[in-house]
Every structure is written in C-alpha cells, then in structure tokens.
GROMACS .gro file of C-alpha atoms in nm:
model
  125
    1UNK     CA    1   0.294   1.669   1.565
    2UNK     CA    2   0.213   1.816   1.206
    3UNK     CA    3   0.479   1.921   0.957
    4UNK     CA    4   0.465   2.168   0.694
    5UNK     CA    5   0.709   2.283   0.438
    6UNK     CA    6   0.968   2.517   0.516
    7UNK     CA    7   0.976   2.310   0.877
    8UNK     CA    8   1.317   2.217   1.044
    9UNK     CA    9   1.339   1.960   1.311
   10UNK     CA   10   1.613   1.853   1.503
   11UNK     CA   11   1.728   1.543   1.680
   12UNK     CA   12   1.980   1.486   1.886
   13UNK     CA   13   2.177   1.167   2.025
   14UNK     CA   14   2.517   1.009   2.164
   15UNK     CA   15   2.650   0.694   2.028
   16UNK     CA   16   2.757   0.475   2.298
   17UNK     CA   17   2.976   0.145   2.283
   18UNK     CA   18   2.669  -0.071   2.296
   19UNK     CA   19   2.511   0.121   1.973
   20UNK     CA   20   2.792  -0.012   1.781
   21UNK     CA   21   2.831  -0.341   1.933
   22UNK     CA   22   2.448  -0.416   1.870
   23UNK     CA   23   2.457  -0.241   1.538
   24UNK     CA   24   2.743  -0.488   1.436
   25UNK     CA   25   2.580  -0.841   1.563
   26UNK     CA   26   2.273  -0.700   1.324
   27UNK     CA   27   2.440  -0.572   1.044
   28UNK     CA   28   2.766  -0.763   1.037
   29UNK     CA   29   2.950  -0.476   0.958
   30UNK     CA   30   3.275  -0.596   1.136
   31UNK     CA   31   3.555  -0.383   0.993
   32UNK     CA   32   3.826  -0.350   1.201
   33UNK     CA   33   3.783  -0.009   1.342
   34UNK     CA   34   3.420  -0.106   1.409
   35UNK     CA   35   3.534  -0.375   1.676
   36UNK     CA   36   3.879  -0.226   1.786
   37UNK     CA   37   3.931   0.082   2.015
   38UNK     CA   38   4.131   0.377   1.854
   39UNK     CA   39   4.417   0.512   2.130
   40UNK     CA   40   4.161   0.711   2.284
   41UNK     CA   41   3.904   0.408   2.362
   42UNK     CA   42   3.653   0.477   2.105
   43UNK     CA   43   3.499   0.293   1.815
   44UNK     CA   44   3.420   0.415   1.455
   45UNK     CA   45   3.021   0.423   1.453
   46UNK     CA   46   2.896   0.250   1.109
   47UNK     CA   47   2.773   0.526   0.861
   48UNK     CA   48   2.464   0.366   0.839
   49UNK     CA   49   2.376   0.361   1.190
   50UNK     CA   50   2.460   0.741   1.192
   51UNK     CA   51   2.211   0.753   0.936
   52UNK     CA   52   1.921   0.620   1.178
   53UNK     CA   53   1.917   1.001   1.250
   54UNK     CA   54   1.810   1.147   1.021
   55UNK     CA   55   1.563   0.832   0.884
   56UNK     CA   56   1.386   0.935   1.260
   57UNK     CA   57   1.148   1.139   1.102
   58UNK     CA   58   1.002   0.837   0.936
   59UNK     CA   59   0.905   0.688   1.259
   60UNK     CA   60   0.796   1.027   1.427
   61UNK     CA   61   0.590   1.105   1.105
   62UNK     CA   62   0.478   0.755   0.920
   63UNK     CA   63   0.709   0.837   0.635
   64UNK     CA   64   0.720   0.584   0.394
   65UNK     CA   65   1.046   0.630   0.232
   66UNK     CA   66   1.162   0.603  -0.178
   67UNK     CA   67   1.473   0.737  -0.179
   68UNK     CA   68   1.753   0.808   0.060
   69UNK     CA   69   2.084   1.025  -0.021
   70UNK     CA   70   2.366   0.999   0.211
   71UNK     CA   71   2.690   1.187   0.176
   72UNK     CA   72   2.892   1.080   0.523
   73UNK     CA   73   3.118   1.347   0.584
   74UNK     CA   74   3.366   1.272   0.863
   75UNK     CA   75   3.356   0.978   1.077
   76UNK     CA   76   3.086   0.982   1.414
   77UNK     CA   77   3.307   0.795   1.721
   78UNK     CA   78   3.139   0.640   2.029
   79UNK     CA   79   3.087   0.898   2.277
   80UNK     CA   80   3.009   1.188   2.002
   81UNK     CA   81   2.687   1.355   2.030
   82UNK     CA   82   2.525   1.372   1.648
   83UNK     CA   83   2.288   1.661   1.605
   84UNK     CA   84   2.062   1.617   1.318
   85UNK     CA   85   1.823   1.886   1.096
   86UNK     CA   86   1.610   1.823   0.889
   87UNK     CA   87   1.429   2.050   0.667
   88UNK     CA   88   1.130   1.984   0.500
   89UNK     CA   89   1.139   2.089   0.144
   90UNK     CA   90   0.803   1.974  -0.040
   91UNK     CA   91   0.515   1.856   0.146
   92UNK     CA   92   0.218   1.828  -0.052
   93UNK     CA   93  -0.137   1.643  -0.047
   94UNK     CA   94  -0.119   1.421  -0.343
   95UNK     CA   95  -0.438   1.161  -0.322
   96UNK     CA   96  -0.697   1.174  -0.032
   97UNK     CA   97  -0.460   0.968   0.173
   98UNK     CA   98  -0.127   1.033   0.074
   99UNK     CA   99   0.160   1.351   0.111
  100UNK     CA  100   0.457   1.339  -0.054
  101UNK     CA  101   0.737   1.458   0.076
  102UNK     CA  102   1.119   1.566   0.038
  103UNK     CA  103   1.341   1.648   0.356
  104UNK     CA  104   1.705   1.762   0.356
  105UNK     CA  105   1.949   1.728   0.617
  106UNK     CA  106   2.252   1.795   0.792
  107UNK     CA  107   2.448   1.630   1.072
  108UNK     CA  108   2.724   1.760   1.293
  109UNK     CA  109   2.897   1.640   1.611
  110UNK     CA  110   2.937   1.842   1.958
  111UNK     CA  111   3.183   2.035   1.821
  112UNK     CA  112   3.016   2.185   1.483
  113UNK     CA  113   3.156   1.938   1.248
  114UNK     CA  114   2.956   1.831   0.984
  115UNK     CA  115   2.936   1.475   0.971
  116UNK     CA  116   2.656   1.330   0.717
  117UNK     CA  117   2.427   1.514   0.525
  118UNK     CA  118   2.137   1.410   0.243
  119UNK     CA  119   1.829   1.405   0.161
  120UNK     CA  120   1.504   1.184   0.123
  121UNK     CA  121   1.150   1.125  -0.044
  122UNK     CA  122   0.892   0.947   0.056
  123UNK     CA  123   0.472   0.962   0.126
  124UNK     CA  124   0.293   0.955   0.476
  125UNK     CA  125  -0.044   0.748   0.470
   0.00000   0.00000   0.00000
C-alpha cells in the first residue's frame, strides 16, 4: 500500500470492555472510571489506548515514529466506534533508505464528535 502526500486514510474501530480491561492489566492505568461502569454500563477508554488509532499507520506503513501530539478531546466510552483520519502532510525521500514523514489527524465517535486529534513525525526504512 504506498502513501503519498496529500493522502488521507481512515481507520475505524469499537472499543469493547475487554480493550480496556487488557489495556489496564498492561498499562496500570486504574483510575476509577477506568474499572467502574458509568449508569449506562460503560467504561472510560484510556486516552492512550484511543491513541493506538491513529499510531496504526505505523504498523500498516513501517513508520518509525519521533514525535507524537495528542490533544484528547472528549472522552471515547466502551461500545463507541472511533473513526480515525489521517492526512499525510510531508512525505519525502531523504537518504536512499529513508522518508520522512508528518501525518495529521482527527478522531470522532459514531456520532461526529471529535474526540482526539494530533499529529506525528517519523521515517519509514
């Protein structure tokens, strides 16, 4: 899958229960509304495991990252569907076996809401 600048990709996904039961026993990110159901049966998702999102394209594309901007929004809850885009901004041959690049982004839930947004840098080998 190549990537050029100017391209926007988008990735999708629904935080279940288990996402932030697993993300806690890792992290240790316990706070209380991590752990205990609001009246409505759902959990606060940890900020940084919204961010796996939009960090995807690292994995899809080899990106080794530098930096990473998050600005969380709103909160995410169990059961919300996060859809993220990210826009490429600079991607550009630096050495024979390097690109550097710079992505924005921009997260909102089922309903429109804009949840997280940033940006990152990094190079793909």
């Amino acid at each position: 899958m190549p990537i050029k600048l100017g391209d926007i990709i988008t990735f999708e996904r629904t935080f279940t229960l288990r996402d932030v039961e697993l993300f806690t026993e890792i992290s240790g990110d316990e706070e209380i509304h991590h752990i205990t159901p609001d009246e409505q049966g759902r959990l606060v998702v940890q900020g940084l495991l919204t961010a796996t999102l939009p960090t995807k394209i690292g994995g899809d594309y080899n990106v080794m990252a530098r930096t990473m901007n998050f600005e969380f929004l709103r909160p995410v809850f169990t059961g919300d569907t996060i859809i993220c885009e990210v826009k490429i901004e600079k991607y550009e041959r630096q050495e024979k076996d390097r690109t550097a690049i710079i992505a924005s982004f921009l997260c909102k839930n089922q309903n429109e809401i804009e949840v997280l947004k940033g940006d990152f840098s990094g190079v793909i080998r």
